[in-house]
CSV table of N, CA and C in Angstrom, one decimal:
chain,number,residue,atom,x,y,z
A,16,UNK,N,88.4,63.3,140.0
A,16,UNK,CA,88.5,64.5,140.7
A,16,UNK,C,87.4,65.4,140.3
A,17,UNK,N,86.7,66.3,141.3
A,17,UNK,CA,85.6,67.2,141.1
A,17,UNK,C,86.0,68.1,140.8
A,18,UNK,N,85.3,68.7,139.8
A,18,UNK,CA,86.2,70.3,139.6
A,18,UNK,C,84.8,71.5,140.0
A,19,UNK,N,83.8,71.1,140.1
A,19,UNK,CA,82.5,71.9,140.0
A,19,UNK,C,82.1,72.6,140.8
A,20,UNK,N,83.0,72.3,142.2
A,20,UNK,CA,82.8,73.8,143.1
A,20,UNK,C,81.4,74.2,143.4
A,21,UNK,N,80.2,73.4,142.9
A,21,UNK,CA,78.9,73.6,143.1
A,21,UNK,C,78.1,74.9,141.9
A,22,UNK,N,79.2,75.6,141.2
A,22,UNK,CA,78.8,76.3,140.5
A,22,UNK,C,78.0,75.8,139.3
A,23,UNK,N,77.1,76.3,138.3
A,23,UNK,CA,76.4,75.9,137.7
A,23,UNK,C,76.4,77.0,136.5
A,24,UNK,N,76.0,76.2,135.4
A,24,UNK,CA,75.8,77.3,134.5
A,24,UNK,C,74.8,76.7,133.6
A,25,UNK,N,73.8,77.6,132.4
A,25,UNK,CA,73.4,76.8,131.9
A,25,UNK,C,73.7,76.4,130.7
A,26,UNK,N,73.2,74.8,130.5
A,26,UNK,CA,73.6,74.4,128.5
A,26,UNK,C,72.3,75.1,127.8
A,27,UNK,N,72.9,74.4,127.0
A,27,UNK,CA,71.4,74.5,126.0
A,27,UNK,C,70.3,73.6,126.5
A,28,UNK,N,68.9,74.0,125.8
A,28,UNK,CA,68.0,73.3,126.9
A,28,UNK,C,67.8,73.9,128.3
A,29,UNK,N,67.3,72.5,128.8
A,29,UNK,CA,66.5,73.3,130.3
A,29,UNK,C,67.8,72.8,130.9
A,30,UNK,N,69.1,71.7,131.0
A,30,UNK,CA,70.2,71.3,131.7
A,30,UNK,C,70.9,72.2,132.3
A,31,UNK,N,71.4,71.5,133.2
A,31,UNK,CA,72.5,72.5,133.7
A,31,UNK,C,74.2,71.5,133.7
A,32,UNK,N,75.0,72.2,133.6
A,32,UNK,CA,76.3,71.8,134.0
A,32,UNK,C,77.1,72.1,134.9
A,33,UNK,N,78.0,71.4,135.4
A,33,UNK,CA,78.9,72.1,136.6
A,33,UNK,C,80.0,72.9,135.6
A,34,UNK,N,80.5,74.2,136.2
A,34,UNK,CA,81.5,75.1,135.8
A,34,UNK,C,82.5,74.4,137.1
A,35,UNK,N,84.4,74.7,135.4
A,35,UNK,CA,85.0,74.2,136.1
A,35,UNK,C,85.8,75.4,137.2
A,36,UNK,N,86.7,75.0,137.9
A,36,UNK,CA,87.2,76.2,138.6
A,36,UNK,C,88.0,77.4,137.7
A,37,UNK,N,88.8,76.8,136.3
A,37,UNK,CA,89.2,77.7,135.1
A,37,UNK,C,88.0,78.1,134.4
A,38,UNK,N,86.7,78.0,134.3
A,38,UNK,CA,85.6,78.8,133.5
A,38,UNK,C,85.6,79.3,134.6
A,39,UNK,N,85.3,79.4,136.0
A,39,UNK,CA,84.7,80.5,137.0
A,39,UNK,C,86.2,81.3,137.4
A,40,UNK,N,87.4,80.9,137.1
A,40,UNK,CA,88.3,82.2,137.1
A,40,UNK,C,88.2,83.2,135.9
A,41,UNK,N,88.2,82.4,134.7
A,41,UNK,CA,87.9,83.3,133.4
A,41,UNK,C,86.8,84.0,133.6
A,42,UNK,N,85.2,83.6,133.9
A,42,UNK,CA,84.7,84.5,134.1
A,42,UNK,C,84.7,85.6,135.6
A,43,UNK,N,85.2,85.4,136.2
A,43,UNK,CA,85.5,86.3,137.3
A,43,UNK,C,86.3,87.6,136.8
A,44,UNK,N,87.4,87.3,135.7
A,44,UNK,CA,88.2,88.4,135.3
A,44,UNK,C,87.8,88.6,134.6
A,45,UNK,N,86.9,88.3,133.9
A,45,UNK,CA,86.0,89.3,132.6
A,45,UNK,C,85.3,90.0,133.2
A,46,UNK,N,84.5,90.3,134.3
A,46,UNK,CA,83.8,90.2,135.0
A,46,UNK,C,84.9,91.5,136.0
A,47,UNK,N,85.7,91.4,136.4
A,47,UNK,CA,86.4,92.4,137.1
A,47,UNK,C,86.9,93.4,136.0
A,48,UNK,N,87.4,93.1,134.9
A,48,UNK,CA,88.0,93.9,133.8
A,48,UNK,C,86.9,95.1,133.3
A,49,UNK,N,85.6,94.2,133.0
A,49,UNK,CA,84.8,95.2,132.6
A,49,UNK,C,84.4,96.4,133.6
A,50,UNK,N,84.3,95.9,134.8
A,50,UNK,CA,83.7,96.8,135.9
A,50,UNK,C,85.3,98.0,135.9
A,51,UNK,N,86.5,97.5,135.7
A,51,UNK,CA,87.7,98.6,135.5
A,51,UNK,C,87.4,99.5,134.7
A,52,UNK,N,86.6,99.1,133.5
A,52,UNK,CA,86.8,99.7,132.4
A,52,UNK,C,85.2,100.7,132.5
A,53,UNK,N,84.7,100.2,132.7
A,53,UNK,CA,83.5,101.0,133.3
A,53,UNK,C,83.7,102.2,134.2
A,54,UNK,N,83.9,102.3,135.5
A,54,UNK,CA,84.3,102.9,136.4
A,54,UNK,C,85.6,103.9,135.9
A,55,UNK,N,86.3,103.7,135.4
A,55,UNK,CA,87.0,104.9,134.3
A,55,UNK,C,86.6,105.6,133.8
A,56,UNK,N,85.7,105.6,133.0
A,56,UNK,CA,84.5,106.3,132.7
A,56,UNK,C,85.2,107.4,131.3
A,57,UNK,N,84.7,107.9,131.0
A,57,UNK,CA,84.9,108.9,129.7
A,57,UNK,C,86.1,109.5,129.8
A,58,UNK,N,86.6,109.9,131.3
A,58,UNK,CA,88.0,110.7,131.4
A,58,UNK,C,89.2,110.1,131.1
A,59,UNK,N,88.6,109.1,131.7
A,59,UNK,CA,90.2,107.7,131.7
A,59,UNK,C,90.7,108.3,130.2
A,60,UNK,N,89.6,108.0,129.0
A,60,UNK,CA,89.7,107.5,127.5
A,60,UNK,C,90.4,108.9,127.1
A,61,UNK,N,90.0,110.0,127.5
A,61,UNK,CA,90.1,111.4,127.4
A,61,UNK,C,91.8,111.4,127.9
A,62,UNK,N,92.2,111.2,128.5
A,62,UNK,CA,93.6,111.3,129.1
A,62,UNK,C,94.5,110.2,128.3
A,63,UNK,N,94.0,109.1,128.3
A,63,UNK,CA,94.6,108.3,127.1
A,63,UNK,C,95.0,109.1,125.9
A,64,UNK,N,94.0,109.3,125.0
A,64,UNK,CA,94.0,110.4,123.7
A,64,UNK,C,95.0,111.2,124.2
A,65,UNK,N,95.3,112.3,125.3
A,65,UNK,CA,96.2,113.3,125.8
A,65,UNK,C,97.5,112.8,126.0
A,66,UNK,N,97.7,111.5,126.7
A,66,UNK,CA,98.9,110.9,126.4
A,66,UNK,C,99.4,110.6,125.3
A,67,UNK,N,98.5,109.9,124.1
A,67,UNK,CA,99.0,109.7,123.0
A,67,UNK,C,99.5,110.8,122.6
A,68,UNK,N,99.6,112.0,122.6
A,68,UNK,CA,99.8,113.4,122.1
A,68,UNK,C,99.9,114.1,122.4
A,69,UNK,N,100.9,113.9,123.6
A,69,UNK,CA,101.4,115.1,124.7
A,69,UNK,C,101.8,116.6,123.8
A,70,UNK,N,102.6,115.9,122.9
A,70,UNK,CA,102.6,117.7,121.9
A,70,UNK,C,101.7,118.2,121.4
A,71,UNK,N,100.3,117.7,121.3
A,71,UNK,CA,99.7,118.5,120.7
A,71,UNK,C,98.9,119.1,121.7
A,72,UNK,N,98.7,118.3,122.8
A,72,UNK,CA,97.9,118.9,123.9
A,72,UNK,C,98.8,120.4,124.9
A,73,UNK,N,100.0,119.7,124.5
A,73,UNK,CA,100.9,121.0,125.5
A,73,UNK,C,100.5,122.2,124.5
A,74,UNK,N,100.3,122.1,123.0
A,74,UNK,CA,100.3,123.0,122.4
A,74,UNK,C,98.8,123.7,122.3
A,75,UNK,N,98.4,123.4,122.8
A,75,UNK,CA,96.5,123.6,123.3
A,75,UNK,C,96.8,124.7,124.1
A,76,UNK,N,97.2,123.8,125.1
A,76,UNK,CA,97.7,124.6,126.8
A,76,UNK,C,98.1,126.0,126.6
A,77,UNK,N,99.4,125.9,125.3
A,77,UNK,CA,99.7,126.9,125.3
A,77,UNK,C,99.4,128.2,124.5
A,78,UNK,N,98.4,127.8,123.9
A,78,UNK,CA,97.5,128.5,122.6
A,78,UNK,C,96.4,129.1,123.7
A,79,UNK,N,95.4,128.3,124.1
A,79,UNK,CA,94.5,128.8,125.7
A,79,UNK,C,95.5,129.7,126.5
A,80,UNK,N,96.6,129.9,126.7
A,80,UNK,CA,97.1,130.9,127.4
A,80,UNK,C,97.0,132.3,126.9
A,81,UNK,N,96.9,132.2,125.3
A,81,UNK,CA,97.2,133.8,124.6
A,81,UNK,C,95.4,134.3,124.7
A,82,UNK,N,94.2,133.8,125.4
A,82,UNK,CA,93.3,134.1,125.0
A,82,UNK,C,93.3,135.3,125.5
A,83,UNK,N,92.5,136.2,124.7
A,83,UNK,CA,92.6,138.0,125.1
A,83,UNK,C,93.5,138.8,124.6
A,84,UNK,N,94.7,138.1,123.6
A,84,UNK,CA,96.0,138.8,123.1
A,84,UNK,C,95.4,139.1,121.7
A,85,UNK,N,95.6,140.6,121.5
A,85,UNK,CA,95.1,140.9,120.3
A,85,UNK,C,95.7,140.5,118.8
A,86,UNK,N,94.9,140.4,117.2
A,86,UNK,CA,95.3,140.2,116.6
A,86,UNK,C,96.5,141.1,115.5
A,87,UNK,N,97.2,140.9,115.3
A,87,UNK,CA,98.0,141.4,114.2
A,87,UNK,C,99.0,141.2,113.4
A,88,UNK,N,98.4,141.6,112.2
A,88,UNK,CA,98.4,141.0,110.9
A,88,UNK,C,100.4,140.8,111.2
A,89,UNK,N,101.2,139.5,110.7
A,89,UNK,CA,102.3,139.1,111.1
A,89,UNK,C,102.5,138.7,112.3
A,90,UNK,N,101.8,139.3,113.1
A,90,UNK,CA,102.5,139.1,114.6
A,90,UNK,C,103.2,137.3,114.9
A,91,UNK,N,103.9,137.2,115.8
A,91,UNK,CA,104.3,135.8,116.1
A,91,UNK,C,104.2,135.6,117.8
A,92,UNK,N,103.7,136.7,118.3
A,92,UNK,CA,103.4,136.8,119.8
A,92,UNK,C,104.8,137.2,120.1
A,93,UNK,N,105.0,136.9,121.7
A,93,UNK,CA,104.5,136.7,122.8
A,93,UNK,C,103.1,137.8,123.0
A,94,UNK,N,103.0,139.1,122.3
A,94,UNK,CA,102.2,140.1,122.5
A,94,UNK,C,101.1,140.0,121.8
A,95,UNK,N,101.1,139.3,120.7
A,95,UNK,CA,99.8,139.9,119.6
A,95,UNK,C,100.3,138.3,118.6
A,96,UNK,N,99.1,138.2,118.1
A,96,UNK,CA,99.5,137.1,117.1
A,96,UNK,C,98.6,137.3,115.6
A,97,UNK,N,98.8,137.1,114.9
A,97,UNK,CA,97.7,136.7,113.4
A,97,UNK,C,98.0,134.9,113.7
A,98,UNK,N,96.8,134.3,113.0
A,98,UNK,CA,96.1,132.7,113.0
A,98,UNK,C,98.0,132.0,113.4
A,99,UNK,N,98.2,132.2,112.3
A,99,UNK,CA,99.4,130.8,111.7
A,99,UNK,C,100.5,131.3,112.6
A,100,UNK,N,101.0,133.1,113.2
A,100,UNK,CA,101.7,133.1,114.4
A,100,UNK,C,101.9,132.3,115.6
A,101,UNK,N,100.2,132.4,116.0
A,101,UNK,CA,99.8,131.7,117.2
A,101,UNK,C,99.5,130.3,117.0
A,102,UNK,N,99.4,129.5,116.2
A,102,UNK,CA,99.8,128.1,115.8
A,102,UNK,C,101.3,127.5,116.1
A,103,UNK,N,102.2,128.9,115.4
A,103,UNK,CA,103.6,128.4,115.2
A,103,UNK,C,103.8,128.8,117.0
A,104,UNK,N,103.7,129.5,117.2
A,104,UNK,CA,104.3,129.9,118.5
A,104,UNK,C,103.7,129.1,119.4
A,105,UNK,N,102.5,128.3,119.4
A,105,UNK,CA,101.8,127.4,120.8
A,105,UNK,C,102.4,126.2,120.1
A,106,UNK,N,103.0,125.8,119.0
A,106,UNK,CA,103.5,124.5,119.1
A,106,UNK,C,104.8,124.5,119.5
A,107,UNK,N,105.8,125.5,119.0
A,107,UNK,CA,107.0,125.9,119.5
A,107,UNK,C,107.4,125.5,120.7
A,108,UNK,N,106.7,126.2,121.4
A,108,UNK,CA,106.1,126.1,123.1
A,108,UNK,C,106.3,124.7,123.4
A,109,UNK,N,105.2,124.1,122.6
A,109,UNK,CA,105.5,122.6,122.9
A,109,UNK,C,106.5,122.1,122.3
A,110,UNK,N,107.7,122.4,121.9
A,110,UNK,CA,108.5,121.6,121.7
A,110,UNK,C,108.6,121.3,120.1
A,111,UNK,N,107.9,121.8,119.1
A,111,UNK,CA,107.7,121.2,117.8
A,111,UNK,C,107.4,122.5,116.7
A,112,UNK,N,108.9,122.5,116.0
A,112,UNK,CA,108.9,123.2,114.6
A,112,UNK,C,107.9,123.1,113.5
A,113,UNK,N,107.0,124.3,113.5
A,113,UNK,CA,106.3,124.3,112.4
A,113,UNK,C,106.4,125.7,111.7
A,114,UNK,N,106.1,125.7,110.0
A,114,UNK,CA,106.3,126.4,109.4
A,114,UNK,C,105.8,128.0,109.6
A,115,UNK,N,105.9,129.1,109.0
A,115,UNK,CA,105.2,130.3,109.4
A,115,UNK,C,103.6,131.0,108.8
A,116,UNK,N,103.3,130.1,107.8
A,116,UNK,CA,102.2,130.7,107.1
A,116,UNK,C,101.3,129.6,107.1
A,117,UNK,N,100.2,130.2,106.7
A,117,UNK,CA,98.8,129.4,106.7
A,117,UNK,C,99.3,128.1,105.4
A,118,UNK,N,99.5,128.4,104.4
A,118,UNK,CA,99.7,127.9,103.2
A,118,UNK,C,100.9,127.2,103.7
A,119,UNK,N,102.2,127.1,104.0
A,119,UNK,CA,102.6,125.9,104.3
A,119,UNK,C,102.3,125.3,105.3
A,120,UNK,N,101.6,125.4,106.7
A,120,UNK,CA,101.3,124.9,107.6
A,120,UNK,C,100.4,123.7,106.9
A,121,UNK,N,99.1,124.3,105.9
A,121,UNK,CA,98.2,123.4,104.9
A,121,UNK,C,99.4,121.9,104.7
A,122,UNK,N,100.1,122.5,104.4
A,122,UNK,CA,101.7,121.0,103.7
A,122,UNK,C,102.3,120.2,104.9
A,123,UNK,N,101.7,120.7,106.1
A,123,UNK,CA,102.7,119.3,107.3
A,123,UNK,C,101.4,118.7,107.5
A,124,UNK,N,102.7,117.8,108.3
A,124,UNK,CA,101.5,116.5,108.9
A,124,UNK,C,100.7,115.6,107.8
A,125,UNK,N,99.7,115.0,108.6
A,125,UNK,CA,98.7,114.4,107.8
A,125,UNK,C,97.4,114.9,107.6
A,126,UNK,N,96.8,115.1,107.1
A,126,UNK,CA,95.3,115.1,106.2
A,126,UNK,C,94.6,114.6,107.1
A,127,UNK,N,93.7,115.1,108.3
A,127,UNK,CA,92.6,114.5,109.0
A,127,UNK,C,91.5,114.9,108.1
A,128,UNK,N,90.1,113.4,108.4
A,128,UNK,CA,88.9,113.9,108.0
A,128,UNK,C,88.3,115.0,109.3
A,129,UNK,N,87.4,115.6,108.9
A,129,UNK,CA,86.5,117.1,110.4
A,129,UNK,C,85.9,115.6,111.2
A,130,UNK,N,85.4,114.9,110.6
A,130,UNK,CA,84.7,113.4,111.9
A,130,UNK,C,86.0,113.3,113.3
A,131,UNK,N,87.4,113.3,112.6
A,131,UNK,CA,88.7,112.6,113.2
A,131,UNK,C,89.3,113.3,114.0
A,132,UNK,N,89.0,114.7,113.8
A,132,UNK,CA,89.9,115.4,114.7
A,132,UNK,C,89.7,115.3,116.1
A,133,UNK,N,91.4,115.9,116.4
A,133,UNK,CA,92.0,115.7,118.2
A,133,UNK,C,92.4,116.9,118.3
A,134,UNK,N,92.6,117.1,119.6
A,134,UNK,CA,93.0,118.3,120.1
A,134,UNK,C,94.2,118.5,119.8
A,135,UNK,N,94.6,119.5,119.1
A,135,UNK,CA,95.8,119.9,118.4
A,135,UNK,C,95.2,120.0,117.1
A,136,UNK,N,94.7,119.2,116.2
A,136,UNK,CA,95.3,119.4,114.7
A,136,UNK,C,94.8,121.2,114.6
A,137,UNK,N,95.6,121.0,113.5
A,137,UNK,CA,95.0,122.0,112.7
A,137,UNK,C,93.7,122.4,112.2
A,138,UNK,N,93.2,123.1,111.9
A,138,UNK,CA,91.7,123.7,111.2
A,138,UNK,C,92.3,124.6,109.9
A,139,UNK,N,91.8,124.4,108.6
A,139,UNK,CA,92.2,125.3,108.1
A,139,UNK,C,90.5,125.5,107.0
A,140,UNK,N,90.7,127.4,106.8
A,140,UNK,CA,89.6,127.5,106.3
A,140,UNK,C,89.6,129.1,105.1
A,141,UNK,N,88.8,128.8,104.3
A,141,UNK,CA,88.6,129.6,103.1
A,141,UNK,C,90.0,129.2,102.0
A,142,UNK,N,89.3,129.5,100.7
A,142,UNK,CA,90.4,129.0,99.7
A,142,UNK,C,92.2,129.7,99.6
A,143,UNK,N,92.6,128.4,99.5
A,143,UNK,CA,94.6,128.9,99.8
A,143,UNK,C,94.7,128.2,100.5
A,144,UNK,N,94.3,127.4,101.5
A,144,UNK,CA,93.9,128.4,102.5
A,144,UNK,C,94.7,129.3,102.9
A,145,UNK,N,93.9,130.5,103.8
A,145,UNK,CA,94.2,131.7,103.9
A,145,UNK,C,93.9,131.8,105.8
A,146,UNK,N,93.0,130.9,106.2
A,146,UNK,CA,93.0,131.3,107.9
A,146,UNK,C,93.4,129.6,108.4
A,147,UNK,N,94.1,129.6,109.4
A,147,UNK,CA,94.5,128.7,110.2
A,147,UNK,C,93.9,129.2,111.8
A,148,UNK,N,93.3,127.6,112.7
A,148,UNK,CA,93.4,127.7,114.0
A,148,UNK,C,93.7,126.4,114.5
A,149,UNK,N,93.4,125.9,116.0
A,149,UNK,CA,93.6,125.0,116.6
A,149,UNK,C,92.7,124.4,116.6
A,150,UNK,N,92.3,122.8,116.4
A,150,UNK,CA,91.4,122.4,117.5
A,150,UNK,C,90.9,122.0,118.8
A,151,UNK,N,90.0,122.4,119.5
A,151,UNK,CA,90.3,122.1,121.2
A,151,UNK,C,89.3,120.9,121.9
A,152,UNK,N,88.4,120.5,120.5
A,152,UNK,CA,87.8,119.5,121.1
A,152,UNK,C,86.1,119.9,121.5
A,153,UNK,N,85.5,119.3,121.3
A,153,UNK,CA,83.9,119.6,121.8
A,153,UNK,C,83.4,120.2,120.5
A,154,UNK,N,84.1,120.2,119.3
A,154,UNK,CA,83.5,121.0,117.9
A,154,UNK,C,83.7,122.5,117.9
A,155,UNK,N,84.8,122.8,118.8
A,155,UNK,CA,85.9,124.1,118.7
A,155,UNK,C,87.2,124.4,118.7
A,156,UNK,N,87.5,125.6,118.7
A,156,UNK,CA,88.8,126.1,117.8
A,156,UNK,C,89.2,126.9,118.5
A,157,UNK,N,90.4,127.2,118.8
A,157,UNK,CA,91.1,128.5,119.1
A,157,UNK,C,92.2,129.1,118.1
A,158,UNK,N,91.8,130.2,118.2
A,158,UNK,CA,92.1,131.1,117.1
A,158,UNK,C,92.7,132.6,117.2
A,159,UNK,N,93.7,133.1,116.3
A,159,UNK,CA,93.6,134.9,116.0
A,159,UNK,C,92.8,135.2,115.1
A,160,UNK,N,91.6,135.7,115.3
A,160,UNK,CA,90.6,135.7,113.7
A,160,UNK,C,90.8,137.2,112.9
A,161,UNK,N,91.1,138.5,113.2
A,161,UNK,CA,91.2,139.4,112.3
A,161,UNK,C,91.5,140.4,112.9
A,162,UNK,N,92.3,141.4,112.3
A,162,UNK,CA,92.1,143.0,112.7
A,162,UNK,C,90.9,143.6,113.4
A,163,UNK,N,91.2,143.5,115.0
A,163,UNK,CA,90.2,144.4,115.7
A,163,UNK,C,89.8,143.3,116.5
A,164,UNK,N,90.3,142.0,116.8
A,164,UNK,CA,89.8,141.2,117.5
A,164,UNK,C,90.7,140.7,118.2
A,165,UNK,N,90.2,139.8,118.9
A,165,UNK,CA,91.2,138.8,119.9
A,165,UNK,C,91.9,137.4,120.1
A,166,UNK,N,92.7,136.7,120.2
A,166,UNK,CA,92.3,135.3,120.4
A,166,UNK,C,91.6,135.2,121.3
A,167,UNK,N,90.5,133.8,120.5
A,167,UNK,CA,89.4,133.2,121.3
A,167,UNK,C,89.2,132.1,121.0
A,168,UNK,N,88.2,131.5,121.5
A,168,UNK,CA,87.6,129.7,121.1
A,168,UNK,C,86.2,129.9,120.5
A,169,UNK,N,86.3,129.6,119.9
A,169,UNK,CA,84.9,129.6,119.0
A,169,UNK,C,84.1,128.2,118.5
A,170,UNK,N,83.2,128.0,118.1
A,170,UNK,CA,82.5,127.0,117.9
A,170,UNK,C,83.0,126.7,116.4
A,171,UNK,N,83.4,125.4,115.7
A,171,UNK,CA,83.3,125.3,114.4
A,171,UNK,C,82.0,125.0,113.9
A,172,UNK,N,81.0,125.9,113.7
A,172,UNK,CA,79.9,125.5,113.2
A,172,UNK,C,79.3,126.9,112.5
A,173,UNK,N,78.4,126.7,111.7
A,173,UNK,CA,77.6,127.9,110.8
A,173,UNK,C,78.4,128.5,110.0
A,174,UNK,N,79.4,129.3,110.0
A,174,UNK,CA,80.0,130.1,109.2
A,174,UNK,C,81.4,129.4,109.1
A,175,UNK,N,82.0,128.9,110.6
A,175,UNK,CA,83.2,128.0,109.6
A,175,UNK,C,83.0,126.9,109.3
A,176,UNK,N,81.8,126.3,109.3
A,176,UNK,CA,81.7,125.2,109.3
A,176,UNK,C,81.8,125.5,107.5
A,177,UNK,N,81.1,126.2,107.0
A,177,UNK,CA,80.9,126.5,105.8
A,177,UNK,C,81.9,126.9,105.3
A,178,UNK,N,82.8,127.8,105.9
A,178,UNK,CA,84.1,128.2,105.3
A,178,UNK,C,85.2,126.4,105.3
A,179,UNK,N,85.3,125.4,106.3
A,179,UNK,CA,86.2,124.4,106.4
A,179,UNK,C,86.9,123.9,105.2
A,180,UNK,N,87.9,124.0,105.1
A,180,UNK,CA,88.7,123.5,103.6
A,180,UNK,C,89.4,122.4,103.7
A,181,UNK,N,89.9,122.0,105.2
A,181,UNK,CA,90.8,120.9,105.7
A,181,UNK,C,91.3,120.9,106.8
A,182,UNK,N,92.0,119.7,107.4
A,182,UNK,CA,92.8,119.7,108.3
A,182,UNK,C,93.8,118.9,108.9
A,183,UNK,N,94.9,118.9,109.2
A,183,UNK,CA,95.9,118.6,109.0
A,183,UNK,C,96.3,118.2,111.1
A,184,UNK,N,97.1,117.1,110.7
A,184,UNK,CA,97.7,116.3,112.3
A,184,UNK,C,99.3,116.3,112.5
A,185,UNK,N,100.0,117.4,113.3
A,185,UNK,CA,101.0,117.5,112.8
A,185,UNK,C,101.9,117.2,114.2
A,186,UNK,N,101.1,116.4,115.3
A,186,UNK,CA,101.7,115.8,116.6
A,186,UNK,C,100.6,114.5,117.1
């Protein structure tokens, strides 16, 4: 029985051999798989990661909502937040108990390397630590940063980069 379908491929050398109809299905679906995986493109991978961690992303969503709510020192929102308020209160949101202060929030979860981070962990920065924000991805944070300011998203680079003490995965 012929299996070779006329297809060809080459050996080693200058030869050729016939491909059987199972190498030209195998290569066909390698061959369609890649082109799936291609054409997905960066977003696909991006919504994967978001599915893996629907809580931490809901807790993004809802941290990006307080931007423009001013800071104050204790606050826990809905109106006003300080760092570790608006942490507790945008994961809450999402569905997930976390502690009230910078210093124990430092104690949940896991220990990310700054290379590893996802949208959610934690950022935490200067010794104690003493300030907490979010990560949002792209090498920024959202944050309540101090008396007289607002929550915002800021870049982690130059001055927190310098201040960074750790960061922690706690969805």
């Amino acid at each position: 029985m012929n299996l070779s379908m006329g297809f060809v491929r080459p050996n080693r050398g200058n030869s050729t051999r016939p491909m059987t109809k199972a190498a030209v299905t195998l290569s066909s679906l390698a061959v369609f798989a890649a082109l799936a995986l291609v054409s997905a493109g960066p977003a696909a991978a991006e919504e994967r990661v978001y599915q893996a961690s629907s809580v931490a992303g809901e807790a993004v969503e809802h941290a990006k909502e307080q931007i423009g709510k001013p800071y104050r020192w204790g606050a826990e929102g809905p109106g006003s937040f300080d760092c570790s308020g608006l942490v507790q209160y945008s994961y809450k949101k999402a569905g997930k108990r976390l502690s009230r202060t910078t210093y124990t929030q430092f104690r949940e979860g896991r220990s990310v390397s700054r290379s590893n981070l996802r949208p959610g962990d934690l950022v935490f920065f200067y010794s104690g630590p003493s300030h907490v924000g979010m990560y949002v991805g792209n090498g920024r944070m959202i944050h309540a940063p101090s008396s007289g300011k607002r929550v915002q998203i800021v870049e982690m680079a130059g001055y927190y980069n310098r201040q960074f003490v750790g960061a922690r995965r706690v969805a």
